Amino acid sequence: MFDRVWLNANLATMQGEGLGPIEDGAVAAKDGRIAWVGPRATLPLPLAGHAAEITDCAGAWILPGLIDCHTHLVFGGDRAGEFEQRLAGATYEEIARAGGGILSTVRATRAATEEALLAAAAPRLQALLAEGVTTVEIKSGYGLEAGTELRQLRVARRLGAAHPVAVVTTLLAAHAVPPEFAGRRTDYARHVAEVILPAAAREGLADAVDAFCERIAFTPEETALVFDAARAAGLPVKLHADQLCDFGGAALAARYRALSADHLEHASPEGIAAMARAGSVAVLLPGACYFIREEKRPDVAAMRAAGLRMALATDMNPGSSPALSLLLMLNLGCTLFRLTVTEALRGVTVHAAAALGLADRGRLEPGLRCDLALYRIARPAELCYWIGGNPCCGRVVEGL
Ligand code: NIG
Ligand code: FE
């Protein structure tokens, strides 16, 4: 009756408002979907007996497979040199304004072949998977011209095909102004809207569209040009918003009913309330906050009070968050942003799924994809508690 059954496990189902814990639970899969989940004692026993494969989890905890809903993991080169410059006193913003930062990764990415980008990105992806990630979002944004932007997205698709993981792609051509458009920022935003975005949509390479709305990147008006084009192409939008200053990004994201607005360290209470009303998810990126030594924290208390859903992600990128561990982000989310364990864990499962517009995963519930992460831990809080180490002892993607 079932293809596979996992027994002798504790479950964090994420059903309801909390972790939805079930001690001594069982999960059953059929055709890649969860067919049954609940306490082992209530498992329809004759059916379990007919499962093709039964796994004894020896007391492990099973969570929905983790979802890293914000990464830039396809890029050329690295920025360790800039890290040293920052250690010597330069700020992230100063380096960007001097033509380094994102633009230095653009130079390295443009120079890299599709094969080279794939080879560089694969180990980064594998590091995330090893911790129990089963869905990952990957953005472009280091090409800033059609050819390289599409190449990055093609690499992201190929990574998904070559690994047991679901990859969701996002076009982030509006990430910085390329040298060809120096001094013509609005013209570049129009070029993204009229040329790059339609090309990515035509080739089916983008599942969503993102932009960097910031004083070192694009204004809300320029971002709106890109978002209008996304709407015309039928693509959902996301936004890098209010990371370095309050630039009205959260409110803009809400106006476009964005799936998410991300960063939000400087988002205003009004912006946060607007996002909650629009149903957008707040994606918190403690790795970036930590790594660029941003002192302002996202207003988690206001987000809670507004009933805004909060997700957590690595923001894996060479400049502001060279983070290859989503589990570490759980720890940073709790320590730096004061998230509760429940908030942090829902942030990498059910709310991360919402940040990607995916209704078919993020919880353990019949009918959803059977994506599971198994951990050798005594209680879920351990996933947020350890700094380093990896208790992941099993991973299942679509029942396999
Ligand atoms: O999410 N904020 C813009 N984009 C990235 C950083 C990109 C980079 O520095 O290469 C971020 O922090
Ligand atoms: Fe980012």
Short mmCIF file of C-alpha atoms and ligand atoms in Angstrom, two decimals:
data_model
loop_
_atom_site.label_atom_id
_atom_site.label_comp_id
_atom_site.label_asym_id
_atom_site.label_seq_id
_atom_site.Cartn_x
_atom_site.Cartn_y
_atom_site.Cartn_z
CA MET A 1 0.00 0.00 0.00
CA PHE A 2 2.80 2.46 0.96
CA ASP A 3 6.12 2.69 -0.86
CA ARG A 4 8.07 3.52 2.29
CA VAL A 5 7.42 3.88 6.01
CA TRP A 6 9.67 5.56 8.58
CA LEU A 7 9.18 4.23 12.12
CA ASN A 8 10.62 4.89 15.56
CA ALA A 9 11.02 8.64 14.96
CA ASN A 10 9.91 11.85 16.62
CA LEU A 11 8.25 14.28 14.25
CA ALA A 12 8.18 18.07 14.04
CA THR A 13 5.29 18.33 11.58
CA MET A 14 4.99 22.16 11.61
CA GLN A 15 1.22 21.65 11.55
CA GLY A 16 -0.72 24.33 13.41
CA GLU A 17 1.14 27.27 14.93
CA GLY A 18 4.07 25.55 16.62
CA LEU A 19 6.37 22.66 15.81
CA GLY A 20 3.45 20.22 15.74
CA PRO A 21 5.51 17.60 17.58
CA ILE A 22 4.61 13.91 17.59
CA GLU A 23 6.64 11.58 19.78
CA ASP A 24 7.15 8.05 18.56
CA GLY A 25 5.62 8.90 15.21
CA ALA A 26 5.62 7.43 11.75
CA VAL A 27 5.58 8.79 8.22
CA ALA A 28 4.52 6.87 5.14
CA ALA A 29 5.14 7.76 1.49
CA LYS A 30 3.35 6.79 -1.69
CA ASP A 31 4.32 8.04 -5.16
CA GLY A 32 6.63 10.70 -3.75
CA ARG A 33 3.99 12.23 -1.50
CA ILE A 34 3.33 11.88 2.19
CA ALA A 35 0.50 9.36 2.43
CA TRP A 36 0.23 9.15 6.21
CA VAL A 37 1.73 10.85 9.26
CA GLY A 38 0.91 10.41 12.95
CA PRO A 39 1.69 8.50 16.14
CA ARG A 40 3.09 5.05 15.35
CA ALA A 41 0.48 3.42 17.58
CA THR A 42 -2.27 4.62 15.23
CA LEU A 43 -0.50 3.63 12.00
CA PRO A 44 -2.82 1.38 9.96
CA LEU A 45 -0.74 -1.71 10.69
CA PRO A 46 -1.74 -4.03 7.87
CA LEU A 47 -0.80 -1.23 5.50
CA ALA A 48 2.59 -0.72 7.13
CA GLY A 49 3.19 -4.42 6.76
CA HIS A 50 2.73 -4.05 3.02
CA ALA A 51 5.17 -1.18 2.61
CA ALA A 52 7.92 -1.97 0.16
CA GLU A 53 10.53 -0.55 2.52
CA ILE A 54 10.46 0.12 6.27
CA THR A 55 13.10 2.36 7.88
CA ASP A 56 13.79 2.20 11.62
CA CYS A 57 14.89 5.74 12.52
CA ALA A 58 16.23 4.70 15.94
CA GLY A 59 14.68 7.68 17.70
CA ALA A 60 15.82 10.36 15.24
CA TRP A 61 13.79 13.53 14.76
CA ILE A 62 12.15 14.03 11.36
CA LEU A 63 11.45 17.53 10.07
CA PRO A 64 10.08 18.60 6.72
CA GLY A 65 13.12 18.86 4.43
CA LEU A 66 14.72 22.25 5.05
CA ILE A 67 14.17 25.03 2.52
CA ASP A 68 16.87 27.65 1.87
CA CYS A 69 14.68 30.33 0.28
CA HIS A 70 17.36 32.94 -0.53
CA THR A 71 20.75 32.14 -2.08
CA HIS A 72 23.05 33.51 -4.76
CA LEU A 73 25.12 30.37 -4.96
CA VAL A 74 26.07 30.49 -8.64
CA PHE A 75 28.96 32.93 -9.12
CA GLY A 76 32.56 33.18 -10.27
CA GLY A 77 35.50 33.88 -7.96
CA ASP A 78 35.23 34.87 -4.33
CA ARG A 79 35.61 38.03 -2.26
CA ALA A 80 38.02 36.94 0.47
CA GLY A 81 40.26 39.88 -0.51
CA GLU A 82 37.42 42.32 0.14
CA PHE A 83 36.83 40.66 3.46
CA GLU A 84 40.40 41.55 4.36
CA GLN A 85 39.78 45.15 3.20
CA ARG A 86 36.75 45.31 5.45
CA LEU A 87 38.79 43.95 8.35
CA ALA A 88 41.18 46.84 7.71
CA GLY A 89 38.32 49.31 8.07
CA ALA A 90 36.46 49.68 4.74
CA THR A 91 32.69 49.20 4.83
CA TYR A 92 30.60 47.01 2.52
CA GLU A 93 29.02 50.12 1.04
CA GLU A 94 32.35 51.93 0.46
CA ILE A 95 33.74 48.93 -1.40
CA ALA A 96 30.60 48.75 -3.56
CA ARG A 97 30.78 52.47 -4.38
CA ALA A 98 34.43 52.10 -5.40
CA GLY A 99 33.48 49.55 -8.09
CA GLY A 100 34.20 46.45 -6.02
CA GLY A 101 31.54 44.48 -4.24
CA ILE A 102 28.88 43.00 -6.50
CA LEU A 103 30.67 44.36 -9.60
CA SER A 104 33.85 42.44 -8.83
CA THR A 105 31.83 39.21 -8.73
CA VAL A 106 30.15 40.32 -11.98
CA ARG A 107 33.56 40.49 -13.66
CA ALA A 108 34.47 36.99 -12.46
CA THR A 109 31.07 35.55 -13.36
CA ARG A 110 31.04 37.02 -16.86
CA ALA A 111 34.47 35.49 -17.45
CA ALA A 112 33.38 32.01 -16.32
CA THR A 113 31.98 29.33 -18.61
CA GLU A 114 28.77 27.49 -17.80
CA GLU A 115 30.82 24.42 -16.86
CA ALA A 116 33.09 26.44 -14.56
CA LEU A 117 30.13 28.04 -12.80
CA LEU A 118 28.55 24.63 -12.37
CA ALA A 119 31.73 23.11 -10.95
CA ALA A 120 32.18 25.99 -8.48
CA ALA A 121 28.57 25.95 -7.31
CA ALA A 122 28.16 22.18 -6.87
CA PRO A 123 30.15 21.83 -3.62
CA ARG A 124 28.35 24.83 -2.12
CA LEU A 125 25.02 23.22 -2.90
CA GLN A 126 26.24 19.89 -1.53
CA ALA A 127 27.17 21.56 1.77
CA LEU A 128 23.59 22.79 2.14
CA LEU A 129 22.12 19.41 1.20
CA ALA A 130 24.29 17.61 3.75
CA GLU A 131 22.46 19.48 6.51
CA GLY A 132 19.02 18.41 5.32
CA VAL A 133 18.08 21.03 2.73
CA THR A 134 15.70 19.61 0.11
CA THR A 135 14.61 22.82 -1.67
CA VAL A 136 16.88 25.73 -2.51
CA GLU A 137 16.26 29.02 -4.24
CA ILE A 138 19.08 30.30 -6.47
CA LYS A 139 19.26 33.84 -7.85
CA SER A 140 21.12 35.27 -10.81
CA GLY A 141 22.43 38.81 -10.47
CA TYR A 142 26.14 38.53 -11.24
CA GLY A 143 25.78 38.88 -15.00
CA LEU A 144 23.86 42.13 -15.39
CA GLU A 145 23.54 41.38 -19.11
CA ALA A 146 21.25 38.86 -20.74
CA GLY A 147 23.85 36.26 -21.70
CA THR A 148 25.41 35.86 -18.27
CA GLU A 149 22.16 36.24 -16.30
CA LEU A 150 20.62 33.42 -18.34
CA ARG A 151 23.79 31.35 -18.00
CA GLN A 152 23.57 31.62 -14.22
CA LEU A 153 19.93 30.51 -14.30
CA ARG A 154 20.76 27.63 -16.62
CA VAL A 155 23.47 26.51 -14.17
CA ALA A 156 20.92 26.69 -11.35
CA ARG A 157 18.54 24.45 -13.31
CA ARG A 158 21.38 22.03 -14.09
CA LEU A 159 22.35 21.89 -10.40
CA GLY A 160 18.79 20.86 -9.62
CA ALA A 161 18.83 18.18 -12.29
CA ALA A 162 22.16 16.78 -11.07
CA HIS A 163 21.36 16.65 -7.35
CA PRO A 164 18.53 15.27 -5.20
CA VAL A 165 17.03 18.70 -4.46
CA ALA A 166 14.35 20.98 -5.87
CA VAL A 167 15.83 24.21 -7.24
CA VAL A 168 13.73 27.34 -7.60
CA THR A 169 15.28 30.05 -9.79
CA THR A 170 14.98 33.82 -9.42
CA LEU A 171 16.09 36.45 -11.91
CA LEU A 172 17.96 39.22 -10.06
CA ALA A 173 19.23 41.20 -13.05
CA ALA A 174 18.37 44.40 -11.13
CA HIS A 175 21.12 43.74 -8.59
CA ALA A 176 23.60 46.50 -9.51
CA VAL A 177 24.24 48.86 -12.42
CA PRO A 178 26.66 47.24 -14.89
CA PRO A 179 29.64 49.26 -16.22
CA GLU A 180 27.98 49.56 -19.66
CA PHE A 181 25.20 51.59 -18.03
CA ALA A 182 27.36 53.61 -15.61
CA GLY A 183 25.52 56.85 -14.81
CA ARG A 184 22.37 55.53 -16.53
CA ARG A 185 20.74 53.56 -13.76
CA THR A 186 17.16 54.05 -14.88
CA ASP A 187 18.06 53.04 -18.43
CA TYR A 188 19.47 49.80 -17.07
CA ALA A 189 16.31 49.13 -15.03
CA ARG A 190 14.36 49.63 -18.26
CA HIS A 191 16.74 47.26 -20.07
CA VAL A 192 16.07 44.62 -17.40
CA ALA A 193 12.33 45.14 -17.79
CA GLU A 194 12.31 45.18 -21.58
CA VAL A 195 15.11 42.81 -22.60
CA ILE A 196 16.60 40.58 -19.90
CA LEU A 197 13.43 39.67 -18.03
CA PRO A 198 11.39 38.81 -21.15
CA ALA A 199 14.31 36.66 -22.40
CA ALA A 200 14.49 34.72 -19.12
CA ALA A 201 10.71 34.30 -19.11
CA ARG A 202 10.68 33.11 -22.74
CA GLU A 203 13.22 30.41 -21.97
CA GLY A 204 11.37 29.35 -18.84
CA LEU A 205 14.51 29.97 -16.78
CA ALA A 206 13.02 32.14 -14.02
CA ASP A 207 10.43 31.08 -11.47
CA ALA A 208 10.42 34.55 -9.88
CA VAL A 209 11.94 38.02 -10.17
CA ASP A 210 13.93 39.88 -7.50
CA ALA A 211 15.57 43.32 -7.30
CA PHE A 212 17.95 45.17 -4.98
CA CYS A 213 16.09 48.27 -3.85
CA GLU A 214 18.72 50.29 -2.00
CA ARG A 215 20.57 53.59 -2.18
CA ILE A 216 23.58 51.78 -3.71
CA ALA A 217 21.31 49.97 -6.20
CA PHE A 218 17.81 50.81 -7.51
CA THR A 219 15.15 53.27 -6.35
CA PRO A 220 11.60 52.14 -5.63
CA GLU A 221 10.51 53.74 -8.95
CA GLU A 222 13.14 51.80 -10.91
CA THR A 223 12.28 48.62 -9.02
CA ALA A 224 8.64 49.17 -10.01
CA LEU A 225 9.62 49.14 -13.70
CA VAL A 226 11.07 45.67 -13.20
CA PHE A 227 8.11 44.49 -11.13
CA ASP A 228 5.63 45.70 -13.77
CA ALA A 229 7.51 43.64 -16.35
CA ALA A 230 7.43 40.63 -14.03
CA ARG A 231 3.70 41.03 -13.66
CA ALA A 232 3.30 41.21 -17.44
CA ALA A 233 5.30 37.98 -17.75
CA GLY A 234 3.21 36.29 -15.06
CA LEU A 235 6.14 35.93 -12.65
CA PRO A 236 5.91 36.50 -8.88
CA VAL A 237 8.29 39.02 -7.29
CA LYS A 238 10.58 39.19 -4.25
CA LEU A 239 12.71 42.09 -3.04
CA HIS A 240 16.03 42.83 -1.32
CA ALA A 241 14.56 45.55 0.86
CA ASP A 242 15.70 48.00 3.52
CA GLN A 243 19.02 46.24 4.18
CA LEU A 244 21.28 49.31 4.53
CA CYS A 245 18.68 52.05 5.07
CA ASP A 246 14.92 52.55 5.17
CA PHE A 247 14.26 53.01 1.48
CA GLY A 248 10.56 52.12 1.41
CA GLY A 249 11.32 48.62 0.15
CA ALA A 250 8.96 46.75 2.46
CA ALA A 251 6.01 48.93 1.45
CA LEU A 252 6.91 48.57 -2.22
CA ALA A 253 7.03 44.79 -1.88
CA ALA A 254 3.63 44.85 -0.20
CA ARG A 255 2.18 47.01 -2.97
CA TYR A 256 3.18 44.35 -5.50
CA ARG A 257 2.02 41.50 -3.27
CA ALA A 258 5.56 40.15 -3.32
CA LEU A 259 6.09 36.59 -2.15
CA SER A 260 8.69 38.03 0.21
CA ALA A 261 10.80 41.00 1.13
CA ASP A 262 14.23 40.03 2.40
CA HIS A 263 16.78 41.52 4.85
CA LEU A 264 14.53 44.28 6.33
CA GLU A 265 17.01 45.42 9.00
CA HIS A 266 15.85 49.02 8.44
CA ALA A 267 12.23 48.39 7.49
CA SER A 268 9.77 50.80 9.11
CA PRO A 269 6.84 49.67 11.26
CA GLU A 270 4.51 50.89 8.49
CA GLY A 271 6.35 48.81 5.90
CA ILE A 272 6.15 45.78 8.16
CA ALA A 273 2.42 46.27 8.72
CA ALA A 274 1.85 46.66 4.96
CA MET A 275 3.70 43.40 4.29
CA ALA A 276 1.58 41.58 6.84
CA ARG A 277 -1.61 42.87 5.20
CA ALA A 278 -0.34 41.83 1.77
CA GLY A 279 0.60 38.33 2.95
CA SER A 280 4.26 38.77 1.97
CA VAL A 281 6.83 36.79 3.99
CA ALA A 282 9.76 38.49 5.77
CA VAL A 283 12.95 36.60 4.92
CA LEU A 284 15.54 37.29 7.61
CA LEU A 285 19.20 36.87 6.70
CA PRO A 286 21.30 36.87 9.87
CA GLY A 287 24.41 35.70 8.01
CA ALA A 288 24.55 38.97 6.04
CA CYS A 289 23.78 41.06 9.12
CA TYR A 290 26.60 39.31 10.98
CA PHE A 291 29.13 39.30 8.15
CA ILE A 292 28.85 42.97 7.19
CA ARG A 293 28.63 43.82 10.90
CA GLU A 294 25.33 45.65 10.47
CA GLU A 295 24.33 46.93 13.87
CA LYS A 296 20.67 47.45 13.18
CA ARG A 297 18.51 44.34 13.64
CA PRO A 298 15.22 43.63 11.89
CA ASP A 299 12.31 44.64 14.10
CA VAL A 300 11.25 41.12 14.97
CA ALA A 301 8.93 42.35 17.73
CA ALA A 302 7.00 44.49 15.23
CA MET A 303 6.90 41.58 12.79
CA ARG A 304 5.49 39.30 15.47
CA ALA A 305 2.95 41.88 16.56
CA ALA A 306 1.82 42.35 12.93
CA GLY A 307 1.47 38.60 12.43
CA LEU A 308 4.06 38.71 9.65
CA ARG A 309 5.43 35.31 8.72
CA MET A 310 9.22 35.15 9.13
CA ALA A 311 11.54 32.88 7.16
CA LEU A 312 15.29 32.40 7.61
CA ALA A 313 17.82 31.78 4.85
CA THR A 314 21.57 31.72 4.23
CA ASP A 315 21.73 34.48 1.57
CA MET A 316 24.73 32.40 0.41
CA ASN A 317 26.74 34.91 -1.67
CA PRO A 318 30.41 35.87 -1.99
CA GLY A 319 30.11 39.41 -0.65
CA SER A 320 27.80 39.74 2.31
CA SER A 321 27.15 36.17 3.42
CA PRO A 322 29.57 33.40 2.40
CA ALA A 323 27.41 31.02 4.44
CA LEU A 324 27.28 27.36 3.56
CA SER A 325 25.19 26.31 6.56
CA LEU A 326 21.47 26.81 7.06
CA LEU A 327 21.79 25.25 10.53
CA LEU A 328 24.20 28.04 11.48
CA MET A 329 21.55 30.54 10.37
CA LEU A 330 19.17 28.95 12.89
CA ASN A 331 21.68 29.72 15.62
CA LEU A 332 22.31 33.27 14.36
CA GLY A 333 18.58 33.89 13.95
CA CYS A 334 18.05 33.01 17.59
CA THR A 335 21.11 34.74 19.03
CA LEU A 336 21.26 37.89 16.86
CA PHE A 337 17.56 38.37 16.10
CA ARG A 338 16.11 36.77 19.24
CA LEU A 339 13.90 34.37 17.35
CA THR A 340 12.45 31.53 19.37
CA VAL A 341 13.41 27.98 18.45
CA THR A 342 9.92 27.49 17.06
CA GLU A 343 10.14 30.65 14.95
CA ALA A 344 13.58 29.70 13.63
CA LEU A 345 12.53 26.16 12.69
CA ARG A 346 9.28 27.30 11.07
CA GLY A 347 11.43 29.87 9.27
CA VAL A 348 13.38 27.20 7.38
CA THR A 349 10.34 25.01 6.68
CA VAL A 350 6.74 26.20 6.45
CA HIS A 351 7.47 29.93 6.12
CA ALA A 352 10.38 29.39 3.75
CA ALA A 353 8.00 27.44 1.51
CA ALA A 354 5.59 30.40 1.60
CA ALA A 355 8.45 32.76 0.70
CA LEU A 356 8.82 30.74 -2.51
CA GLY A 357 5.09 30.43 -3.14
CA LEU A 358 5.27 26.65 -2.67
CA ALA A 359 2.15 25.23 -1.04
CA ASP A 360 3.20 21.60 -1.51
CA ARG A 361 5.99 21.41 1.09
CA GLY A 362 7.32 22.73 4.39
CA ARG A 363 5.09 20.61 6.65
CA LEU A 364 4.62 16.92 7.32
CA GLU A 365 1.09 16.46 6.11
CA PRO A 366 -0.65 13.94 3.84
CA GLY A 367 -0.68 15.05 0.23
CA LEU A 368 2.48 17.18 0.43
CA ARG A 369 5.81 16.24 -1.16
CA CYS A 370 7.60 13.63 0.91
CA ASP A 371 10.72 15.75 1.53
CA LEU A 372 12.22 14.84 4.90
CA ALA A 373 15.28 15.73 6.97
CA LEU A 374 16.34 13.32 9.75
CA TYR A 375 18.45 14.44 12.69
CA ARG A 376 20.24 12.58 15.45
CA ILE A 377 19.17 14.93 18.26
CA ALA A 378 17.26 14.63 21.53
CA ARG A 379 15.09 17.71 20.98
CA PRO A 380 14.46 20.21 18.15
CA ALA A 381 16.15 23.06 20.07
CA GLU A 382 19.48 21.35 19.38
CA LEU A 383 19.20 22.36 15.74
CA CYS A 384 19.44 25.99 16.84
CA TYR A 385 21.83 25.38 19.71
CA TRP A 386 24.97 23.81 18.25
CA ILE A 387 27.42 26.09 16.47
CA GLY A 388 28.90 23.87 13.79
CA GLY A 389 28.65 20.12 13.60
CA ASN A 390 25.98 18.41 11.56
CA PRO A 391 23.46 16.06 13.17
CA CYS A 392 21.68 15.33 9.88
CA CYS A 393 21.48 11.55 9.50
CA GLY A 394 19.12 11.20 6.57
CA ARG A 395 17.43 13.06 3.77
CA VAL A 396 14.48 12.12 1.61
CA VAL A 397 13.38 13.93 -1.54
CA GLU A 398 10.00 13.03 -3.04
CA GLY A 399 9.92 9.81 -1.08
CA LEU A 400 13.38 8.66 -2.20
O1 NIG B 1 21.73 39.64 -0.42
N1 NIG B 1 22.15 42.76 -1.06
C1 NIG B 1 22.42 42.44 -2.22
N2 NIG B 1 22.80 41.25 -2.57
C2 NIG B 1 23.47 40.35 -1.75
C3 NIG B 1 24.90 40.69 -1.65
C4 NIG B 1 25.52 40.46 -2.92
C5 NIG B 1 26.99 40.65 -2.92
O2 NIG B 1 27.56 41.43 -2.15
O3 NIG B 1 27.58 40.00 -3.79
C6 NIG B 1 22.79 40.22 -0.41
O4 NIG B 1 23.29 40.65 0.64
FE FE B 2 20.64 38.32 -1.16
#
